[in-house]
Amino acid sequence: MRRLQLYIGAERVDLFKDETVSLTQTIQNVKDIAKVFTEFTQTFSVPASSVNNKIFKHYYNFDISGGFDARNKVAASLELNDLPFKTGLIALQGVDLKNNVAHTYKITFYGNTVNLKDVLGADQLASLADLNQYSLEYNYTNVKDKLEAGAGPLIAPLITHTNRLFYDSSVHSAAINNLYYNSHGTYNDNGVLWSELKFAITLQAIIDAIEEKYPSIVFSDDFFNNASNVDFNNLFMWLHRKKGNVETTTAQGGFSWTTVPFSVFSETGERVAGLTNQSLVLGGDFINGYGETPLSITPVGTDPYSVRVLQDGAIYLQDTDVIGSINYFDTEETTLPAGTYTLEIAAENTVNFLANGISWRAELYDTAPETAGVLIVKNFNLFNTDLKNQFTITEQIPKMKIIDFLTAIFKMFNLTAYVDDVGTIVVRTLDSYYAASTTVYNIDKYLDTTTSKVDIALPFKEIFFSYKGLGTILAEKYNQINNIEWGTEKYTPTNTQFTTPSESYKVEVPFEHMMFERLPDVDTFTNTEILYGVCIDDNLEPYIGEPLIFYREFTPFFVDQTPIALKETEASAPDEITTYNMPSNSWSLNPATSTSNINFSNEFNEYTLSTDFTGTLFNNYYLNYIKDVFNTQRRLTKVTAYLPMKVYYNLKLNDLIELGQDSYKINSLTTDLTTGKTEFELLNTIL
Amino acid sequence: MAQLALRNPQFKFIVASAGARSVVCTVTIDGTLRYTLTKNLPLSLVATQTVNFDIAELARDYIEITYQSDYVPQTVDIETNLKSYDAINGGGTVIDEPATITDRGFEAYGTFEEEVNPTIPFGRTLPTYLIPINEDTDTFTILAPNNRTGKLPSINSLNTLTATSYSGTDTSVTTVDGVVCNIKRIDCTKYGDGKRIIYINKYGAQQDLWFFLKETKNLARTNEGYKSNTITYPSGSSATYNVQNAPNKVFNTQAKQTHTLSSGYYPEFANQQFEELLLSEYVWLSTVRKGSGVIIPVKVKTSTVAFKTSVNDRLIEYTMEFEEAFDYINNIR
């Protein structure tokens, strides 16, 4: 008989005598392919014993000050026969009383993968303050520089937000949006205006910022954080928050918000707060009001200025026309809760702040008035507001929840995630996950042959893989002409239709998938080497869509890469740009180098106009799994086994199960932890 | 210092004066501040108002009951401090600050008739034994087999808790401050030496109750089973199976022992002891394992008792079933 031990922190929770704990595990379920984060939750009813009363501090008694805070989950762990089994979080759901006395506490244990959702919550990409290390002034020089940049996480790709571009080598003068650069002769007025372009950032930089903001999230270096994983590493997200031209806060308010460059002035006692990329990071303890967070601002002179405090990227406080010194968050009621806070100041006239003129103190008490620790941050140097058209990444990155961003990548690349023993979130493609194990468990002697079941393993008649955002002009036209969405894969083997299953299944990635355009020279009717994108809809209106991702093509693949003309103003002469960042759906423009691309189906490549780019997302990441699902020999076998600890404790979901002389992959398994009774759903391996 | 029965609600109150907006109650148990309770009043009081806090459940958690060979009751020291303030959440200035209340908490209970905030020894004067009294004669009497020693818990007039020992031949025992308890000796040699049940009684004290007549022991076994696949596939020959390898497997075998004890004939006043045994949450059985005496925890499995009277039943005898409070095969983890 196995015994379960539940710990909250270091305290062991009293359990009722016959607590049955059932654990369902699945890494990829054939019945719900797009579900990317496996979950483990278990609800317990635990007795209101003296031990548990002390842990939950008589939660039913709301008069108790500093009682158990059921608004937040607390760290917990499960052990089986005193062997570590699962770590996670406990949430207190409530208390049942009998005769007005506490009888049962109802709690739910959440495994650590769910923790990802809890940690990220509804936070947007815009809350990733770490991205602002790449912020820069939005001007001709920087756009040109990033258009020509061959490396780095920030580029300006040749994607226009409003106007279509063309290439006409017969026109030399005043042809805005004509990319032809005339290096000979008198007239040279062609070109695309720099303000048609926006910046883009690598998805890896976003992953880095997620890990920076949430210290509890550490991804493995299997898929993310892996420079050799070029399929992911060269992907960019276009920083396109609104349709049309870039609108910085300069454009909105007539003045520029400038982030105050804080540095640590002093830190004493325990670590109670942090400073990350000029933002003050307050932990969860500040929620309870056991701290102070006063902010003091003292300018030079009496010119009015405006103050803005961002909490996780969103405006938390805004104050305009401030004159002279001012204090914020200096009362118990206004103490800041947990979050990442950035201070921005703006003014119509330049306002100076002497070194240390702006001070922010985070002080946390153990039990007031005993202080646990104090962090004071100040502006180390003189700071002033000046007029900058600042391209702040968190202001320009598309609106998207971080969890949706991760889910989208997981869906694109058919990734699996699980938390390893040291808390790292191991992210791998499904194929590599299965390939990582060669362990086979023969469970014949543990098998209960009394009853078993063999079901059809084909839950769907067909599966669609597509992007949610297909509204840009060329993608839309592709759909109108071909009656199928751009990049979408509709999979049934050999395109046959099965009549038994009735439902289709759709894996939809919430990114924009643009069809790019290779420009022809309209004068000579020959193709140039220019691949570009335009973010307008089929009414030729600027378009917002979903967050756009693409590969960057920089290296001049061909000796005769076509130079383009970039203009600072309509009236100015253009600069000739000979190497520049082009967007693409394929990792390379040369199929001999790589066929990887982010279409689900094998489309004609916009550059080569061939179907040589066979490394689609479907072929590279889904085909092995999906084609087996549709195999005529595929069955879903359900058996029961009584697994001993030596098997159950070591069994991983990518291990193979052997019954008799047949081997199976684990689709799911549900185990009663106290008896070892395990209900397997197995998929026979197809060779 | 009051002796609180913590299995009942124990209300502590403050009379808050006009102008009070909140009342803060701190509960210190065994010298450590454990709880701070705050009640906000809806509006500033215009007249006095009594504010109550129930501290029993909070304090009871800290009585760690274990078997005590010295029979001195286990208690917790409780200090309750109540203050009213003129702002919410214990803010502003103190308006009322009565003296700190000092109590001692017991794993004890009063009955419905004993009304609110029951205290030990439930109306009896000190000093006294912390066991039931024969209310007809106002004397203490216990029954014990010949030649068996024991201890009786008591409290003196200074609230000091102690236990008084009696020898195997004593027919009465007297505390240092003169309280007498008669010991009626029973010859139970026909069925052995008698069986001693120890339990925490109504007073939160450890008390013996002897069962003089026969004992029967039962073992109840549980297990689970499944039909296993025993076929094997040796290389180079046909699939086979071992006839000694049972396909019907048994696992998770466990057992529990129960003891059924007969009390022998008790006088009618002893009904109170059987009632308290039935209502106790801590019961032990003194038994012999491998030739040595051992105290083991048991649960009273008998859930109802028809109280007997000498008028109706002439001879009063109870048979009660006790289940060992652990699995027979050790699986403590």
mmCIF file of N, CA and C in Angstrom, chain A residues 1-3 5 12 17 48-51 53-54 57-58 60-66 80-82 101-102 444-450 642 659-661 674-677, chain B residues 24 34-40 52-54 57-64 224-233 245 249 251-252 254 256 299 323 327 331-333:
data_model
loop_
_atom_site.group_PDB
_atom_site.id
_atom_site.type_symbol
_atom_site.label_atom_id
_atom_site.label_comp_id
_atom_site.label_asym_id
_atom_site.label_seq_id
_atom_site.Cartn_x
_atom_site.Cartn_y
_atom_site.Cartn_z
ATOM 1 N N MET A 1 0.862 -1.206 0.000
ATOM 2 C CA MET A 1 0.000 0.000 0.000
ATOM 3 C C MET A 1 0.886 1.239 0.000
ATOM 4 N N ARG A 2 0.599 2.136 -0.918
ATOM 5 C CA ARG A 2 1.391 3.367 -0.944
ATOM 6 C C ARG A 2 0.727 4.436 -0.104
ATOM 7 N N ARG A 3 1.554 5.252 0.449
ATOM 8 C CA ARG A 3 1.055 6.370 1.226
ATOM 9 C C ARG A 3 1.483 7.661 0.541
ATOM 10 N N GLN A 5 2.155 11.694 0.798
ATOM 11 C CA GLN A 5 2.470 12.765 1.742
ATOM 12 C C GLN A 5 2.346 14.097 1.013
ATOM 13 N N ARG A 12 3.914 19.106 6.921
ATOM 14 C CA ARG A 12 3.188 17.983 6.344
ATOM 15 C C ARG A 12 1.715 18.096 6.712
ATOM 16 N N LYS A 17 -7.887 9.341 6.127
ATOM 17 C CA LYS A 17 -7.286 8.007 6.080
ATOM 18 C C LYS A 17 -7.234 7.454 4.658
ATOM 19 N N ALA A 48 -9.773 19.141 9.440
ATOM 20 C CA ALA A 48 -9.419 20.342 10.202
ATOM 21 C C ALA A 48 -8.758 19.899 11.500
ATOM 22 N N SER A 49 -7.638 19.244 11.366
ATOM 23 C CA SER A 49 -6.894 18.786 12.543
ATOM 24 C C SER A 49 -6.092 19.946 13.107
ATOM 25 N N SER A 50 -5.461 19.712 14.237
ATOM 26 C CA SER A 50 -4.702 20.812 14.829
ATOM 27 C C SER A 50 -3.543 21.210 13.917
ATOM 28 N N VAL A 51 -2.944 20.223 13.247
ATOM 29 C CA VAL A 51 -1.838 20.541 12.326
ATOM 30 C C VAL A 51 -2.353 21.396 11.167
ATOM 31 N N ASN A 53 -5.128 23.114 11.016
ATOM 32 C CA ASN A 53 -5.626 24.407 11.494
ATOM 33 C C ASN A 53 -4.485 25.415 11.611
ATOM 34 N N LYS A 54 -3.331 24.912 12.025
ATOM 35 C CA LYS A 54 -2.189 25.830 12.151
ATOM 36 C C LYS A 54 -1.709 26.266 10.770
ATOM 37 N N LYS A 57 -4.532 28.410 9.418
ATOM 38 C CA LYS A 57 -4.813 29.481 10.379
ATOM 39 C C LYS A 57 -6.306 29.726 10.535
ATOM 40 N N HIS A 58 -7.017 28.643 10.715
ATOM 41 C CA HIS A 58 -8.472 28.735 10.953
ATOM 42 C C HIS A 58 -9.111 29.681 9.936
ATOM 43 N N TYR A 60 -11.660 29.890 8.247
ATOM 44 C CA TYR A 60 -13.074 30.273 8.361
ATOM 45 C C TYR A 60 -13.247 31.477 9.288
ATOM 46 N N ASN A 61 -12.246 31.752 10.109
ATOM 47 C CA ASN A 61 -12.338 32.865 11.054
ATOM 48 C C ASN A 61 -11.683 34.091 10.426
ATOM 49 N N PHE A 62 -12.502 34.931 9.809
ATOM 50 C CA PHE A 62 -11.934 36.063 9.069
ATOM 51 C C PHE A 62 -11.470 37.198 9.969
ATOM 52 N N ASP A 63 -11.702 37.060 11.291
ATOM 53 C CA ASP A 63 -11.199 38.078 12.213
ATOM 54 C C ASP A 63 -9.686 37.957 12.410
ATOM 55 N N ILE A 64 -9.127 36.798 12.065
ATOM 56 C CA ILE A 64 -7.694 36.592 12.328
ATOM 57 C C ILE A 64 -6.853 37.456 11.387
ATOM 58 N N SER A 65 -6.053 38.315 11.985
ATOM 59 C CA SER A 65 -5.175 39.164 11.183
ATOM 60 C C SER A 65 -3.973 38.349 10.729
ATOM 61 N N GLY A 66 -3.532 38.618 9.490
ATOM 62 C CA GLY A 66 -2.384 37.880 8.967
ATOM 63 C C GLY A 66 -2.683 36.406 8.829
ATOM 64 N N LEU A 80 5.414 10.241 -2.544
ATOM 65 C CA LEU A 80 4.840 8.897 -2.517
ATOM 66 C C LEU A 80 5.777 8.025 -1.717
ATOM 67 N N ASN A 81 5.292 7.511 -0.619
ATOM 68 C CA ASN A 81 6.158 6.714 0.263
ATOM 69 C C ASN A 81 7.463 7.447 0.549
ATOM 70 N N ASP A 82 7.318 8.747 0.806
ATOM 71 C CA ASP A 82 8.449 9.614 1.165
ATOM 72 C C ASP A 82 9.440 9.835 0.038
ATOM 73 N N VAL A 101 -18.083 24.245 13.584
ATOM 74 C CA VAL A 101 -16.662 24.016 13.824
ATOM 75 C C VAL A 101 -16.044 23.509 12.529
ATOM 76 N N ALA A 102 -14.840 23.960 12.242
ATOM 77 C CA ALA A 102 -14.173 23.532 11.014
ATOM 78 C C ALA A 102 -14.055 22.020 10.985
ATOM 79 N N ASP A 444 3.484 -6.926 -18.783
ATOM 80 C CA ASP A 444 2.626 -8.111 -18.814
ATOM 81 C C ASP A 444 2.244 -8.602 -17.422
ATOM 82 N N LYS A 445 3.235 -8.690 -16.560
ATOM 83 C CA LYS A 445 2.933 -9.311 -15.267
ATOM 84 C C LYS A 445 2.145 -8.396 -14.336
ATOM 85 N N TYR A 446 2.047 -7.134 -14.699
ATOM 86 C CA TYR A 446 1.249 -6.215 -13.882
ATOM 87 C C TYR A 446 -0.137 -5.972 -14.492
ATOM 88 N N LEU A 447 -0.342 -6.577 -15.637
ATOM 89 C CA LEU A 447 -1.544 -6.299 -16.411
ATOM 90 C C LEU A 447 -2.738 -7.027 -15.825
ATOM 91 N N ASP A 448 -3.848 -6.327 -15.718
ATOM 92 C CA ASP A 448 -5.094 -6.975 -15.317
ATOM 93 C C ASP A 448 -5.851 -7.314 -16.589
ATOM 94 N N THR A 449 -5.915 -8.583 -16.890
ATOM 95 C CA THR A 449 -6.517 -8.984 -18.160
ATOM 96 C C THR A 449 -8.024 -9.197 -18.047
ATOM 97 N N THR A 450 -8.583 -8.873 -16.895
ATOM 98 C CA THR A 450 -10.018 -9.108 -16.712
ATOM 99 C C THR A 450 -10.809 -8.405 -17.800
ATOM 100 N N TYR A 642 -1.508 -2.921 -12.608
ATOM 101 C CA TYR A 642 -1.168 -2.540 -11.233
ATOM 102 C C TYR A 642 0.348 -2.375 -11.172
ATOM 103 N N LEU A 659 3.369 -4.888 -24.463
ATOM 104 C CA LEU A 659 2.383 -5.886 -24.044
ATOM 105 C C LEU A 659 2.622 -7.111 -24.912
ATOM 106 N N GLY A 660 2.930 -8.205 -24.285
ATOM 107 C CA GLY A 660 3.295 -9.370 -25.080
ATOM 108 C C GLY A 660 4.508 -9.023 -25.909
ATOM 109 N N GLN A 661 4.356 -9.119 -27.227
ATOM 110 C CA GLN A 661 5.479 -8.783 -28.105
ATOM 111 C C GLN A 661 5.206 -7.520 -28.909
ATOM 112 N N THR A 674 -2.396 5.496 -4.695
ATOM 113 C CA THR A 674 -2.327 4.688 -3.480
ATOM 114 C C THR A 674 -2.298 3.203 -3.783
ATOM 115 N N THR A 675 -2.876 2.792 -4.891
ATOM 116 C CA THR A 675 -2.892 1.358 -5.208
ATOM 117 C C THR A 675 -1.991 1.013 -6.378
ATOM 118 N N GLY A 676 -1.614 2.007 -7.168
ATOM 119 C CA GLY A 676 -0.831 1.729 -8.360
ATOM 120 C C GLY A 676 -1.682 1.311 -9.543
ATOM 121 N N LYS A 677 -3.002 1.273 -9.355
ATOM 122 C CA LYS A 677 -3.880 0.880 -10.465
ATOM 123 C C LYS A 677 -3.806 1.948 -11.546
ATOM 124 N N VAL B 24 -9.205 44.620 18.975
ATOM 125 C CA VAL B 24 -8.143 43.668 18.633
ATOM 126 C C VAL B 24 -7.956 42.708 19.798
ATOM 127 N N ARG B 34 0.128 33.727 19.096
ATOM 128 C CA ARG B 34 -0.282 32.854 17.986
ATOM 129 C C ARG B 34 -1.280 33.525 17.056
ATOM 130 N N TYR B 35 -2.206 34.271 17.615
ATOM 131 C CA TYR B 35 -3.249 34.851 16.777
ATOM 132 C C TYR B 35 -3.538 36.280 17.179
ATOM 133 N N THR B 36 -3.787 37.103 16.175
ATOM 134 C CA THR B 36 -4.303 38.444 16.394
ATOM 135 C C THR B 36 -5.612 38.536 15.635
ATOM 136 N N LEU B 37 -6.686 38.749 16.361
ATOM 137 C CA LEU B 37 -8.004 38.823 15.742
ATOM 138 C C LEU B 37 -8.484 40.262 15.793
ATOM 139 N N THR B 38 -9.045 40.715 14.706
ATOM 140 C CA THR B 38 -9.489 42.101 14.632
ATOM 141 C C THR B 38 -10.934 42.134 14.168
ATOM 142 N N LYS B 39 -11.744 42.818 14.910
ATOM 143 C CA LYS B 39 -13.133 43.039 14.479
ATOM 144 C C LYS B 39 -13.337 44.532 14.316
ATOM 145 N N ASN B 40 -13.782 44.927 13.125
ATOM 146 C CA ASN B 40 -14.129 46.319 12.918
ATOM 147 C C ASN B 40 -15.602 46.521 13.222
ATOM 148 N N ASN B 52 -17.319 39.873 21.318
ATOM 149 C CA ASN B 52 -16.881 38.545 21.744
ATOM 150 C C ASN B 52 -15.934 37.900 20.740
ATOM 151 N N PHE B 53 -15.006 37.130 21.238
ATOM 152 C CA PHE B 53 -14.133 36.296 20.408
ATOM 153 C C PHE B 53 -14.133 34.888 20.990
ATOM 154 N N ASP B 54 -14.279 33.896 20.124
ATOM 155 C CA ASP B 54 -14.185 32.507 20.567
ATOM 156 C C ASP B 54 -12.747 32.042 20.365
ATOM 157 N N GLU B 57 -11.132 26.987 19.734
ATOM 158 C CA GLU B 57 -10.559 26.227 18.620
ATOM 159 C C GLU B 57 -9.107 26.629 18.373
ATOM 160 N N LEU B 58 -8.822 27.923 18.549
ATOM 161 C CA LEU B 58 -7.470 28.406 18.294
ATOM 162 C C LEU B 58 -6.481 27.802 19.287
ATOM 163 N N ALA B 59 -6.911 27.718 20.541
ATOM 164 C CA ALA B 59 -5.995 27.240 21.577
ATOM 165 C C ALA B 59 -5.915 25.720 21.602
ATOM 166 N N ARG B 60 -7.004 25.046 21.257
ATOM 167 C CA ARG B 60 -7.040 23.587 21.386
ATOM 168 C C ARG B 60 -5.996 22.913 20.492
ATOM 169 N N ASP B 61 -5.705 23.585 19.347
ATOM 170 C CA ASP B 61 -4.705 23.008 18.445
ATOM 171 C C ASP B 61 -3.362 22.777 19.129
ATOM 172 N N TYR B 62 -3.105 23.545 20.162
ATOM 173 C CA TYR B 62 -1.775 23.502 20.765
ATOM 174 C C TYR B 62 -1.678 22.524 21.933
ATOM 175 N N ILE B 63 -2.788 21.818 22.246
ATOM 176 C CA ILE B 63 -2.681 20.732 23.233
ATOM 177 C C ILE B 63 -2.280 19.484 22.461
ATOM 178 N N GLU B 64 -1.104 19.044 22.670
ATOM 179 C CA GLU B 64 -0.628 17.850 21.962
ATOM 180 C C GLU B 64 -0.831 16.665 22.895
ATOM 181 N N GLU B 224 -6.686 -6.771 -2.286
ATOM 182 C CA GLU B 224 -7.194 -6.539 -3.629
ATOM 183 C C GLU B 224 -6.584 -7.571 -4.550
ATOM 184 N N GLY B 225 -7.190 -7.728 -5.729
ATOM 185 C CA GLY B 225 -6.659 -8.720 -6.652
ATOM 186 C C GLY B 225 -6.894 -8.345 -8.090
ATOM 187 N N TYR B 226 -6.157 -8.956 -8.952
ATOM 188 C CA TYR B 226 -6.384 -8.773 -10.378
ATOM 189 C C TYR B 226 -5.906 -10.015 -11.123
ATOM 190 N N LYS B 227 -6.347 -10.105 -12.347
ATOM 191 C CA LYS B 227 -5.981 -11.267 -13.149
ATOM 192 C C LYS B 227 -4.797 -10.882 -14.018
ATOM 193 N N SER B 228 -3.677 -11.504 -13.738
ATOM 194 C CA SER B 228 -2.431 -11.115 -14.389
ATOM 195 C C SER B 228 -2.198 -11.912 -15.674
ATOM 196 N N ASN B 229 -1.344 -11.346 -16.516
ATOM 197 C CA ASN B 229 -0.948 -12.033 -17.741
ATOM 198 C C ASN B 229 0.381 -12.732 -17.479
ATOM 199 N N THR B 230 0.399 -14.040 -17.457
ATOM 200 C CA THR B 230 1.621 -14.747 -17.058
ATOM 201 C C THR B 230 2.350 -15.377 -18.236
ATOM 202 N N ILE B 231 1.868 -15.121 -19.407
ATOM 203 C CA ILE B 231 2.492 -15.762 -20.565
ATOM 204 C C ILE B 231 3.862 -15.139 -20.841
ATOM 205 N N THR B 232 4.804 -15.938 -21.262
ATOM 206 C CA THR B 232 6.130 -15.437 -21.626
ATOM 207 C C THR B 232 6.478 -15.924 -23.033
ATOM 208 N N TYR B 233 7.433 -15.250 -23.625
ATOM 209 C CA TYR B 233 7.808 -15.556 -25.020
ATOM 210 C C TYR B 233 9.293 -15.864 -25.090
ATOM 211 N N ASN B 245 3.089 -19.990 -11.355
ATOM 212 C CA ASN B 245 2.911 -18.536 -11.315
ATOM 213 C C ASN B 245 1.416 -18.226 -11.386
ATOM 214 N N LYS B 249 -3.607 -12.584 -9.026
ATOM 215 C CA LYS B 249 -2.661 -11.996 -8.082
ATOM 216 C C LYS B 249 -3.394 -11.334 -6.921
ATOM 217 N N PHE B 251 -2.800 -8.421 -3.831
ATOM 218 C CA PHE B 251 -1.901 -7.372 -3.348
ATOM 219 C C PHE B 251 -2.648 -6.469 -2.373
ATOM 220 N N ASN B 252 -1.874 -5.566 -1.781
ATOM 221 C CA ASN B 252 -2.425 -4.622 -0.808
ATOM 222 C C ASN B 252 -3.154 -5.333 0.334
ATOM 223 N N GLN B 254 -3.964 -6.090 4.037
ATOM 224 C CA GLN B 254 -3.852 -5.338 5.277
ATOM 225 C C GLN B 254 -4.837 -5.918 6.282
ATOM 226 N N LYS B 256 -6.743 -5.423 10.435
ATOM 227 C CA LYS B 256 -6.990 -4.637 11.653
ATOM 228 C C LYS B 256 -7.454 -5.574 12.744
ATOM 229 N N LYS B 299 -9.528 2.841 18.976
ATOM 230 C CA LYS B 299 -10.733 3.642 18.768
ATOM 231 C C LYS B 299 -11.901 2.865 19.352
ATOM 232 N N GLU B 323 -11.222 -0.945 18.358
ATOM 233 C CA GLU B 323 -10.433 -1.255 17.162
ATOM 234 C C GLU B 323 -9.068 -0.616 17.306
ATOM 235 N N ASP B 327 -2.924 0.024 11.365
ATOM 236 C CA ASP B 327 -2.993 -1.209 10.603
ATOM 237 C C ASP B 327 -2.072 -2.246 11.228
ATOM 238 N N ASN B 331 2.671 0.128 8.350
ATOM 239 C CA ASN B 331 2.859 0.875 7.100
ATOM 240 C C ASN B 331 2.965 2.368 7.377
ATOM 241 N N ILE B 332 3.505 2.669 8.523
ATOM 242 C CA ILE B 332 3.627 4.085 8.895
ATOM 243 C C ILE B 332 4.708 4.747 8.046
ATOM 244 N N ARG B 333 4.320 5.805 7.357
ATOM 245 C CA ARG B 333 5.281 6.549 6.541
ATOM 246 C C ARG B 333 5.091 8.025 6.803
#
